PDB file of C-alpha atoms and ligand atoms in Angstrom:
ATOM      1  CA  UNK A 193     -12.381  20.727   7.845  1.00 50.00           C
ATOM      2  CA  UNK A 194     -14.459  22.290   5.097  1.00 64.00           C
ATOM      3  CA  UNK A 195     -18.023  21.064   4.598  1.00 74.00           C
ATOM      4  CA  UNK A 196     -18.331  18.523   1.779  1.00 78.00           C
ATOM      5  CA  UNK A 197     -21.972  17.465   1.246  1.00 82.00           C
ATOM      6  CA  UNK A 198     -22.272  13.655   0.865  1.00 84.00           C
ATOM      7  CA  UNK A 199     -24.391  14.277  -2.247  1.00 84.00           C
ATOM      8  CA  UNK A 200     -21.449  15.909  -4.026  1.00 83.00           C
ATOM      9  CA  UNK A 201     -20.537  13.826  -7.123  1.00 77.00           C
ATOM     10  CA  UNK A 202     -16.855  13.922  -6.186  1.00 83.00           C
ATOM     11  CA  UNK A 203     -17.452  13.283  -2.472  1.00 86.00           C
ATOM     12  CA  UNK A 204     -14.845  10.528  -1.963  1.00 87.00           C
ATOM     13  CA  UNK A 205     -12.198  12.431  -3.879  1.00 88.00           C
ATOM     14  CA  UNK A 206     -12.819  15.602  -1.861  1.00 91.00           C
ATOM     15  CA  UNK A 207     -12.850  13.735   1.472  1.00 93.00           C
ATOM     16  CA  UNK A 208      -9.553  12.094   0.586  1.00 95.00           C
ATOM     17  CA  UNK A 209      -8.025  15.486  -0.214  1.00 96.00           C
ATOM     18  CA  UNK A 210      -9.128  16.671   3.196  1.00 95.00           C
ATOM     19  CA  UNK A 211      -7.591  13.604   4.842  1.00 97.00           C
ATOM     20  CA  UNK A 212      -4.282  14.280   3.073  1.00 98.00           C
ATOM     21  CA  UNK A 213      -4.253  17.951   4.049  1.00 98.00           C
ATOM     22  CA  UNK A 214      -5.100  16.974   7.647  1.00 98.00           C
ATOM     23  CA  UNK A 215      -2.239  14.453   7.454  1.00 98.00           C
ATOM     24  CA  UNK A 216       0.212  17.220   6.571  1.00 98.00           C
ATOM     25  CA  UNK A 217      -1.170  19.464   9.320  1.00 98.00           C
ATOM     26  CA  UNK A 218      -0.755  16.662  11.895  1.00 98.00           C
ATOM     27  CA  UNK A 219       2.836  16.005  10.792  1.00 98.00           C
ATOM     28  CA  UNK A 220       1.984  12.540   9.382  1.00 98.00           C
ATOM     29  CA  UNK A 221       2.136  13.169   5.644  1.00 98.00           C
ATOM     30  CA  UNK A 222       4.996  14.937   3.864  1.00 98.00           C
ATOM     31  CA  UNK A 223       4.224  17.905   1.611  1.00 98.00           C
ATOM     32  CA  UNK A 224       5.580  15.749  -1.227  1.00 97.00           C
ATOM     33  CA  UNK A 225       2.748  13.380  -0.368  1.00 97.00           C
ATOM     34  CA  UNK A 226       0.250  15.956  -1.651  1.00 98.00           C
ATOM     35  CA  UNK A 227       1.935  15.934  -5.054  1.00 97.00           C
ATOM     36  CA  UNK A 228       1.903  12.122  -5.120  1.00 96.00           C
ATOM     37  CA  UNK A 229      -1.780  12.199  -4.184  1.00 97.00           C
ATOM     38  CA  UNK A 230      -2.571  14.613  -7.037  1.00 97.00           C
ATOM     39  CA  UNK A 231      -0.916  12.277  -9.514  1.00 96.00           C
ATOM     40  CA  UNK A 232      -3.013   9.458  -8.093  1.00 97.00           C
ATOM     41  CA  UNK A 233      -6.212  11.522  -8.490  1.00 96.00           C
ATOM     42  CA  UNK A 234      -5.514  12.063 -12.180  1.00 96.00           C
ATOM     43  CA  UNK A 235      -4.946   8.350 -12.780  1.00 96.00           C
ATOM     44  CA  UNK A 236      -8.004   7.450 -10.720  1.00 96.00           C
ATOM     45  CA  UNK A 237     -10.112   9.698 -12.934  1.00 94.00           C
ATOM     46  CA  UNK A 238      -8.834   7.805 -15.977  1.00 96.00           C
ATOM     47  CA  UNK A 239      -9.681   4.372 -14.559  1.00 96.00           C
ATOM     48  CA  UNK A 240     -13.221   5.579 -13.868  1.00 94.00           C
ATOM     49  CA  UNK A 241     -12.918   6.176 -10.091  1.00 93.00           C
ATOM     50  CA  UNK A 242     -14.096   2.597  -9.519  1.00 95.00           C
ATOM     51  CA  UNK A 243     -12.452  -0.721  -8.626  1.00 97.00           C
ATOM     52  CA  UNK A 244     -12.123  -2.415 -12.002  1.00 98.00           C
ATOM     53  CA  UNK A 245     -11.884  -6.152 -12.697  1.00 98.00           C
ATOM     54  CA  UNK A 246      -8.055  -6.022 -12.926  1.00 98.00           C
ATOM     55  CA  UNK A 247      -7.986  -4.610  -9.390  1.00 98.00           C
ATOM     56  CA  UNK A 248     -10.417  -7.211  -8.062  1.00 98.00           C
ATOM     57  CA  UNK A 249      -8.282 -10.019  -9.510  1.00 98.00           C
ATOM     58  CA  UNK A 250      -5.110  -8.628  -7.915  1.00 98.00           C
ATOM     59  CA  UNK A 251      -6.891  -8.123  -4.585  1.00 98.00           C
ATOM     60  CA  UNK A 252      -7.777 -11.830  -4.423  1.00 98.00           C
ATOM     61  CA  UNK A 253      -4.170 -12.800  -5.124  1.00 98.00           C
ATOM     62  CA  UNK A 254      -2.914 -10.227  -2.622  1.00 98.00           C
ATOM     63  CA  UNK A 255      -5.132 -11.776   0.043  1.00 98.00           C
ATOM     64  CA  UNK A 256      -3.870 -15.270  -0.809  1.00 98.00           C
ATOM     65  CA  UNK A 257      -0.214 -14.146  -0.704  1.00 98.00           C
ATOM     66  CA  UNK A 258      -0.706 -12.453   2.659  1.00 98.00           C
ATOM     67  CA  UNK A 259      -2.510 -15.475   4.097  1.00 98.00           C
ATOM     68  CA  UNK A 260       0.083 -17.945   2.794  1.00 98.00           C
ATOM     69  CA  UNK A 261       2.946 -15.905   4.283  1.00 98.00           C
ATOM     70  CA  UNK A 262       4.766 -17.108   7.384  1.00 98.00           C
ATOM     71  CA  UNK A 263       5.839 -13.576   8.296  1.00 98.00           C
ATOM     72  CA  UNK A 264       3.734 -10.914   6.555  1.00 98.00           C
ATOM     73  CA  UNK A 265       4.432  -7.249   7.346  1.00 98.00           C
ATOM     74  CA  UNK A 266       2.415  -4.125   6.478  1.00 98.00           C
ATOM     75  CA  UNK A 267       4.627  -1.178   5.574  1.00 98.00           C
ATOM     76  CA  UNK A 268       3.101   2.248   6.230  1.00 98.00           C
ATOM     77  CA  UNK A 269       4.155   5.634   4.836  1.00 98.00           C
ATOM     78  CA  UNK A 270       2.782   9.131   5.389  1.00 98.00           C
ATOM     79  CA  UNK A 271       0.125   8.954   2.678  1.00 98.00           C
ATOM     80  CA  UNK A 272      -1.250   5.548   3.624  1.00 98.00           C
ATOM     81  CA  UNK A 273      -1.354   6.492   7.329  1.00 98.00           C
ATOM     82  CA  UNK A 274      -3.415   9.615   6.614  1.00 98.00           C
ATOM     83  CA  UNK A 275      -5.775   7.892   4.189  1.00 98.00           C
ATOM     84  CA  UNK A 276      -6.616   4.490   5.681  1.00 98.00           C
ATOM     85  CA  UNK A 277      -5.260   4.136   9.255  1.00 98.00           C
ATOM     86  CA  UNK A 278      -8.231   2.105  10.553  1.00 98.00           C
ATOM     87  CA  UNK A 279      -8.171  -0.288   7.586  1.00 98.00           C
ATOM     88  CA  UNK A 280      -4.404  -0.885   7.872  1.00 98.00           C
ATOM     89  CA  UNK A 281      -4.862  -1.595  11.554  1.00 98.00           C
ATOM     90  CA  UNK A 282      -7.738  -3.974  10.825  1.00 98.00           C
ATOM     91  CA  UNK A 283      -5.623  -5.836   8.252  1.00 98.00           C
ATOM     92  CA  UNK A 284      -2.832  -6.193  10.817  1.00 98.00           C
ATOM     93  CA  UNK A 285      -5.254  -7.741  13.278  1.00 97.00           C
ATOM     94  CA  UNK A 286      -6.941 -10.012  10.770  1.00 97.00           C
ATOM     95  CA  UNK A 287      -3.843 -11.640   9.284  1.00 97.00           C
ATOM     96  CA  UNK A 288      -2.233 -11.135  11.903  1.00 97.00           C
ATOM     97  CA  UNK A 289       0.769  -8.997  10.880  1.00 98.00           C
ATOM     98  CA  UNK A 290       2.734  -6.135  12.416  1.00 98.00           C
ATOM     99  CA  UNK A 291       2.572  -2.653  10.938  1.00 98.00           C
ATOM    100  CA  UNK A 292       5.957  -1.076  10.269  1.00 98.00           C
ATOM    101  CA  UNK A 293       6.573   2.624   9.714  1.00 98.00           C
ATOM    102  CA  UNK A 294       8.788   3.113   6.670  1.00 97.00           C
ATOM    103  CA  UNK A 295       9.032   6.472   4.910  1.00 97.00           C
ATOM    104  CA  UNK A 296      10.941   7.840   1.943  1.00 95.00           C
ATOM    105  CA  UNK A 297      11.361  11.477   3.020  1.00 94.00           C
ATOM    106  CA  UNK A 298      13.435  11.095   6.183  1.00 92.00           C
ATOM    107  CA  UNK A 299      11.980  12.615   9.369  1.00 96.00           C
ATOM    108  CA  UNK A 300      12.075  11.061  12.812  1.00 96.00           C
ATOM    109  CA  UNK A 301       9.291  13.385  13.932  1.00 98.00           C
ATOM    110  CA  UNK A 302       7.053  12.157  11.138  1.00 98.00           C
ATOM    111  CA  UNK A 303       7.921   8.518  11.834  1.00 98.00           C
ATOM    112  CA  UNK A 304       6.854   9.025  15.430  1.00 98.00           C
ATOM    113  CA  UNK A 305       3.656  10.832  14.411  1.00 98.00           C
ATOM    114  CA  UNK A 306       2.735   7.990  12.026  1.00 98.00           C
ATOM    115  CA  UNK A 307       3.416   5.382  14.739  1.00 98.00           C
ATOM    116  CA  UNK A 308       1.287   7.278  17.269  1.00 98.00           C
ATOM    117  CA  UNK A 309      -1.493   7.746  14.722  1.00 98.00           C
ATOM    118  CA  UNK A 310      -1.630   3.997  13.991  1.00 98.00           C
ATOM    119  CA  UNK A 311      -1.660   3.156  17.707  1.00 98.00           C
ATOM    120  CA  UNK A 312      -4.469   5.671  18.234  1.00 98.00           C
ATOM    121  CA  UNK A 313      -6.405   3.749  15.558  1.00 97.00           C
ATOM    122  CA  UNK A 314      -6.015   0.535  17.520  1.00 95.00           C
ATOM    123  CA  UNK A 315      -2.918  -0.987  15.922  1.00 96.00           C
ATOM    124  CA  UNK A 316      -1.747  -4.064  17.750  1.00 89.00           C
ATOM    125  CA  UNK A 317       1.985  -3.855  16.914  1.00 93.00           C
ATOM    126  CA  UNK A 318       3.758  -0.906  15.296  1.00 98.00           C
ATOM    127  CA  UNK A 319       7.437  -1.451  14.504  1.00 98.00           C
ATOM    128  CA  UNK A 320       9.718   1.519  13.904  1.00 98.00           C
ATOM    129  CA  UNK A 321      12.736   1.852  11.592  1.00 97.00           C
ATOM    130  CA  UNK A 322      16.092   1.029  13.182  1.00 97.00           C
ATOM    131  CA  UNK A 323      19.758   1.156  12.209  1.00 95.00           C
ATOM    132  CA  UNK A 324      20.205  -2.464  13.345  1.00 96.00           C
ATOM    133  CA  UNK A 325      18.752  -3.909  10.142  1.00 96.00           C
ATOM    134  CA  UNK A 326      19.361  -2.478   6.665  1.00 95.00           C
ATOM    135  CA  UNK A 327      17.828  -3.541   3.379  1.00 94.00           C
ATOM    136  CA  UNK A 328      20.281  -4.397   0.609  1.00 93.00           C
ATOM    137  CA  UNK A 329      20.204  -2.829  -2.886  1.00 91.00           C
ATOM    138  CA  UNK A 330      18.789   0.506  -1.695  1.00 92.00           C
ATOM    139  CA  UNK A 331      20.274   3.861  -0.613  1.00 90.00           C
ATOM    140  CA  UNK A 332      17.223   5.848   0.532  1.00 91.00           C
ATOM    141  CA  UNK A 333      15.852   6.292   4.039  1.00 92.00           C
ATOM    142  CA  UNK A 334      13.651   3.283   3.352  1.00 93.00           C
ATOM    143  CA  UNK A 335      16.610   0.978   3.922  1.00 94.00           C
ATOM    144  CA  UNK A 336      16.315   1.423   7.701  1.00 96.00           C
ATOM    145  CA  UNK A 337      13.971  -1.328   8.851  1.00 97.00           C
ATOM    146  CA  UNK A 338      13.101  -3.327  11.945  1.00 98.00           C
ATOM    147  CA  UNK A 339      14.927  -6.671  12.389  1.00 98.00           C
ATOM    148  CA  UNK A 340      11.665  -8.410  13.372  1.00 98.00           C
ATOM    149  CA  UNK A 341       9.604  -6.662  10.691  1.00 98.00           C
ATOM    150  CA  UNK A 342      10.334  -5.949   7.031  1.00 98.00           C
ATOM    151  CA  UNK A 343      13.864  -7.337   7.394  1.00 97.00           C
ATOM    152  CA  UNK A 344      12.687 -10.887   8.043  1.00 97.00           C
ATOM    153  CA  UNK A 345       9.325 -10.694   6.268  1.00 98.00           C
ATOM    154  CA  UNK A 346       8.549 -13.117   3.450  1.00 98.00           C
ATOM    155  CA  UNK A 347       5.640 -11.011   2.155  1.00 98.00           C
ATOM    156  CA  UNK A 348       5.482  -7.208   2.471  1.00 98.00           C
ATOM    157  CA  UNK A 349       2.397  -5.109   1.790  1.00 98.00           C
ATOM    158  CA  UNK A 350       3.619  -1.744   0.513  1.00 97.00           C
ATOM    159  CA  UNK A 351       0.727   0.523  -0.451  1.00 96.00           C
ATOM    160  CA  UNK A 352       1.743   3.627  -2.400  1.00 91.00           C
ATOM    161  CA  UNK A 353       5.404   2.948  -2.817  1.00 84.00           C
ATOM    162  CA  UNK A 354       8.060   5.099  -4.473  1.00 74.00           C
ATOM    163  CA  UNK A 355       9.765   2.398  -6.498  1.00 79.00           C
ATOM    164  CA  UNK A 356      13.283   1.825  -5.282  1.00 84.00           C
ATOM    165  CA  UNK A 357      12.361  -0.300  -2.298  1.00 90.00           C
ATOM    166  CA  UNK A 358       9.999  -2.626  -4.103  1.00 93.00           C
ATOM    167  CA  UNK A 359      12.833  -3.696  -6.392  1.00 92.00           C
ATOM    168  CA  UNK A 360      15.153  -4.111  -3.415  1.00 94.00           C
ATOM    169  CA  UNK A 361      12.650  -6.274  -1.540  1.00 96.00           C
ATOM    170  CA  UNK A 362      12.133  -8.467  -4.599  1.00 96.00           C
ATOM    171  CA  UNK A 363      15.896  -8.857  -5.041  1.00 95.00           C
ATOM    172  CA  UNK A 364      16.054  -9.945  -1.410  1.00 96.00           C
ATOM    173  CA  UNK A 365      13.644 -12.770  -2.299  1.00 97.00           C
ATOM    174  CA  UNK A 366      10.492 -11.316  -0.734  1.00 97.00           C
ATOM    175  CA  UNK A 367       7.014 -11.198  -2.254  1.00 98.00           C
ATOM    176  CA  UNK A 368       5.616  -7.667  -2.522  1.00 98.00           C
ATOM    177  CA  UNK A 369       1.955  -6.705  -2.668  1.00 98.00           C
ATOM    178  CA  UNK A 370       1.296  -3.108  -3.646  1.00 98.00           C
ATOM    179  CA  UNK A 371      -1.551  -0.695  -4.362  1.00 98.00           C
ATOM    180  CA  UNK A 372      -0.606   1.843  -7.007  1.00 98.00           C
ATOM    181  CA  UNK A 373      -2.826   3.770  -9.400  1.00 98.00           C
ATOM    182  CA  UNK A 374       0.040   3.952 -11.883  1.00 97.00           C
ATOM    183  CA  UNK A 375       0.401   0.629 -13.751  1.00 97.00           C
ATOM    184  CA  UNK A 376       3.589   1.942 -15.382  1.00 96.00           C
ATOM    185  CA  UNK A 377       5.487   2.681 -12.173  1.00 95.00           C
ATOM    186  CA  UNK A 378       8.569   0.670 -11.212  1.00 94.00           C
ATOM    187  CA  UNK A 379       6.736  -0.538  -8.143  1.00 95.00           C
ATOM    188  CA  UNK A 380       3.750  -1.709 -10.158  1.00 97.00           C
ATOM    189  CA  UNK A 381       6.032  -3.551 -12.564  1.00 96.00           C
ATOM    190  CA  UNK A 382       8.233  -5.263 -10.019  1.00 96.00           C
ATOM    191  CA  UNK A 383       5.665  -6.234  -7.376  1.00 97.00           C
ATOM    192  CA  UNK A 384       4.332  -9.789  -7.126  1.00 98.00           C
ATOM    193  CA  UNK A 385       0.743  -8.487  -7.109  1.00 98.00           C
ATOM    194  CA  UNK A 386      -0.209  -4.926  -8.073  1.00 98.00           C
ATOM    195  CA  UNK A 387      -3.635  -3.614  -7.176  1.00 98.00           C
ATOM    196  CA  UNK A 388      -4.236  -0.737  -9.617  1.00 98.00           C
ATOM    197  CA  UNK A 389      -6.887   1.051  -7.616  1.00 98.00           C
ATOM    198  CA  UNK A 390      -7.295   3.894  -5.167  1.00 97.00           C
ATOM    199  CA  UNK A 391      -5.952   2.764  -1.803  1.00 98.00           C
ATOM    200  CA  UNK A 392      -9.093   4.098  -0.111  1.00 97.00           C
ATOM    201  CA  UNK A 393     -11.336   1.861  -2.234  1.00 97.00           C
ATOM    202  CA  UNK A 394      -8.972  -1.125  -2.305  1.00 98.00           C
ATOM    203  CA  UNK A 395      -8.506  -1.525   1.454  1.00 98.00           C
ATOM    204  CA  UNK A 396     -12.108  -2.519   2.348  1.00 98.00           C
ATOM    205  CA  UNK A 397     -12.083  -4.949  -0.595  1.00 98.00           C
ATOM    206  CA  UNK A 398      -8.773  -6.442   0.525  1.00 98.00           C
ATOM    207  CA  UNK A 399     -10.095  -6.844   4.063  1.00 98.00           C
ATOM    208  CA  UNK A 400     -13.185  -8.622   2.740  1.00 98.00           C
ATOM    209  CA  UNK A 401     -11.037 -10.896   0.536  1.00 98.00           C
ATOM    210  CA  UNK A 402      -8.779 -11.838   3.467  1.00 98.00           C
ATOM    211  CA  UNK A 403     -11.814 -12.515   5.694  1.00 98.00           C
ATOM    212  CA  UNK A 404     -13.307 -14.763   3.030  1.00 98.00           C
ATOM    213  CA  UNK A 405     -10.145 -16.605   1.921  1.00 98.00           C
ATOM    214  CA  UNK A 406      -8.941 -17.339   5.439  1.00 97.00           C
ATOM    215  CA  UNK A 407     -11.800 -19.883   5.580  1.00 97.00           C
ATOM    216  CA  UNK A 408     -10.195 -21.685   2.632  1.00 98.00           C
ATOM    217  CA  UNK A 409      -7.311 -24.157   2.618  1.00 98.00           C
ATOM    218  CA  UNK A 410      -3.637 -23.445   1.883  1.00 98.00           C
ATOM    219  CA  UNK A 411      -4.147 -25.457  -1.310  1.00 98.00           C
ATOM    220  CA  UNK A 412      -6.770 -22.971  -2.512  1.00 98.00           C
ATOM    221  CA  UNK A 413      -4.464 -20.014  -1.780  1.00 98.00           C
ATOM    222  CA  UNK A 414      -1.732 -21.732  -3.750  1.00 98.00           C
ATOM    223  CA  UNK A 415      -4.046 -22.311  -6.719  1.00 98.00           C
ATOM    224  CA  UNK A 416      -5.078 -18.655  -6.759  1.00 98.00           C
ATOM    225  CA  UNK A 417      -1.445 -17.532  -6.638  1.00 98.00           C
ATOM    226  CA  UNK A 418      -0.101 -19.907  -9.262  1.00 97.00           C
ATOM    227  CA  UNK A 419      -2.756 -19.004 -11.839  1.00 92.00           C
ATOM    228  CA  UNK A 420      -1.956 -15.300 -11.609  1.00 98.00           C
ATOM    229  CA  UNK A 421      -0.146 -13.134 -14.163  1.00 98.00           C
ATOM    230  CA  UNK A 422       0.676  -9.672 -12.784  1.00 98.00           C
ATOM    231  CA  UNK A 423       1.854  -8.393 -16.172  1.00 98.00           C
ATOM    232  CA  UNK A 424      -1.505  -9.251 -17.743  1.00 98.00           C
ATOM    233  CA  UNK A 425      -3.242  -7.305 -14.966  1.00 98.00           C
ATOM    234  CA  UNK A 426      -0.974  -4.306 -15.590  1.00 98.00           C
ATOM    235  CA  UNK A 427      -1.665  -4.457 -19.330  1.00 98.00           C
ATOM    236  CA  UNK A 428      -5.420  -4.465 -18.647  1.00 98.00           C
ATOM    237  CA  UNK A 429      -5.078  -1.434 -16.364  1.00 98.00           C
ATOM    238  CA  UNK A 430      -2.973   0.445 -18.898  1.00 98.00           C
ATOM    239  CA  UNK A 431      -5.460  -0.384 -21.676  1.00 98.00           C
ATOM    240  CA  UNK A 432      -8.281   1.020 -19.567  1.00 97.00           C
ATOM    241  CA  UNK A 433      -6.356   4.260 -18.976  1.00 96.00           C
ATOM    242  CA  UNK A 434      -5.442   4.621 -22.666  1.00 95.00           C
ATOM    243  CA  UNK A 435      -9.004   3.902 -23.843  1.00 93.00           C
ATOM    244  CA  UNK A 436     -10.306   6.937 -21.965  1.00 75.00           C
ATOM    245  CA  UNK A 437     -13.540   4.974 -21.407  1.00 66.00           C
TER     246      UNK A 437
HETATM  247  O1  PTJ B 615       5.668   9.338   3.546  1.00 93.47           O
HETATM  248  P1  PTJ B 615       6.818   9.127   2.618  1.00 93.47           P
HETATM  249  O2  PTJ B 615       8.001  10.006   2.928  1.00 93.47           O
HETATM  250  O3  PTJ B 615       7.233   7.691   2.513  1.00 93.47           O
HETATM  251  O4  PTJ B 615       6.357   9.555   1.134  1.00 93.47           O
HETATM  252  C1  PTJ B 615       5.267   8.914   0.521  1.00 93.47           C
HETATM  253  C2  PTJ B 615       5.208   9.306  -0.969  1.00 93.47           C
HETATM  254  C3  PTJ B 615       3.904   8.726  -1.532  1.00 93.47           C
HETATM  255  C4  PTJ B 615       5.210  10.815  -1.097  1.00 93.47           C
HETATM  256  C5  PTJ B 615       6.438   8.700  -1.685  1.00 93.47           C
HETATM  257  O5  PTJ B 615       6.431   7.298  -1.530  1.00 93.47           O
HETATM  258  C6  PTJ B 615       6.472   9.084  -3.145  1.00 93.47           C
HETATM  259  O6  PTJ B 615       7.059  10.061  -3.557  1.00 93.47           O
HETATM  260  O7  PTJ B 615       5.777   8.257  -3.956  1.00 93.47           O
HETATM  261  P2  PTJ B 615       5.671   8.454  -5.546  1.00 93.47           P
HETATM  262  O8  PTJ B 615       6.969   8.127  -6.192  1.00 93.47           O
HETATM  263  O9  PTJ B 615       5.025   9.746  -5.875  1.00 93.47           O
HETATM  264  O10 PTJ B 615       4.688   7.273  -5.878  1.00 93.47           O
HETATM  265  C7  PTJ B 615       3.416   7.195  -5.324  1.00 93.47           C
HETATM  266  C8  PTJ B 615       2.535   6.378  -6.269  1.00 93.47           C
HETATM  267  O11 PTJ B 615       1.270   6.212  -5.649  1.00 93.47           O
HETATM  268  C9  PTJ B 615       2.274   7.039  -7.631  1.00 93.47           C
HETATM  269  O12 PTJ B 615       2.405   6.062  -8.646  1.00 93.47           O
HETATM  270  C10 PTJ B 615       0.814   7.519  -7.541  1.00 93.47           C
HETATM  271  O13 PTJ B 615       0.163   7.458  -8.787  1.00 93.47           O
HETATM  272  C11 PTJ B 615       0.225   6.500  -6.584  1.00 93.47           C
HETATM  273  N1  PTJ B 615      -0.911   7.001  -5.810  1.00 93.47           N
HETATM  274  C12 PTJ B 615      -1.138   8.254  -5.356  1.00 93.47           C
HETATM  275  N2  PTJ B 615      -2.291   8.309  -4.650  1.00 93.47           N
HETATM  276  C13 PTJ B 615      -2.787   7.046  -4.624  1.00 93.47           C
HETATM  277  C14 PTJ B 615      -1.901   6.199  -5.352  1.00 93.47           C
HETATM  278  N3  PTJ B 615      -2.124   4.884  -5.500  1.00 93.47           N
HETATM  279  C15 PTJ B 615      -3.232   4.373  -4.909  1.00 93.47           C
HETATM  280  N4  PTJ B 615      -4.109   5.120  -4.198  1.00 93.47           N
HETATM  281  C16 PTJ B 615      -3.935   6.451  -4.030  1.00 93.47           C
HETATM  282  N5  PTJ B 615      -4.816   7.158  -3.325  1.00 93.47           N
END
């Protein structure tokens, strides 16, 4: 790892780059993941490299959706595993919910490496893709899921998605919570709640929101969810990006 002084103005961004490169070197992240990360960096720059109010609103709804769920599942790909393994594990324990490895660029070696990485970070349950349960409406490698995980989930948390699966999950009647710096992506537009923020910043905020809202009643969760308009949140995020503020 190269030395990045904590005083550097772009410290978080540089540390995240290092985490992604380390992810590729450990066989967790695909090389395509580096390109996806670069696109995220550019969008993050445009939203001000801070969690904006549209993200905070979506985070609260995301927490309520995950708490209201009877069978929530946390889907993990190669980018998310490299960036926030401890936070994903903590979310799994807090809800509680299993983590499920689900990647776009097919590789059994990488699936195994991601699973091992999550277990090494203290994950309670890590489910692996199987050929015993297939998602409908989707052709990619992401259709292979675990029968006790994404297949029967009512709410799926899919940070940093690639689009096709989010639509498929919605068509299967599931709620989808995503984190995506691109408010124009198919995932962002089809998810139930889209957190337009950097995954590395959003995860601690989501954990705090879940910890706080789990003290509240199911009625409060329902109120938070029913008053929410994901399209309005996406419009606010897009306006921020276009304003160049
Ligand atoms: O590990 P795999 O095989 O499942 O592959 C994972 C990637 C991310 C490579 C795959 O899902 C992919 O190609 O994704 P896309 O289509 O590039 O979409 C990723 C989205 O995440 C884009 O809209 C990016 O802007 C966004 N993004 C990138 N970095 C971050 C991010 N969103 C939040 N936080 C980030 N740090």
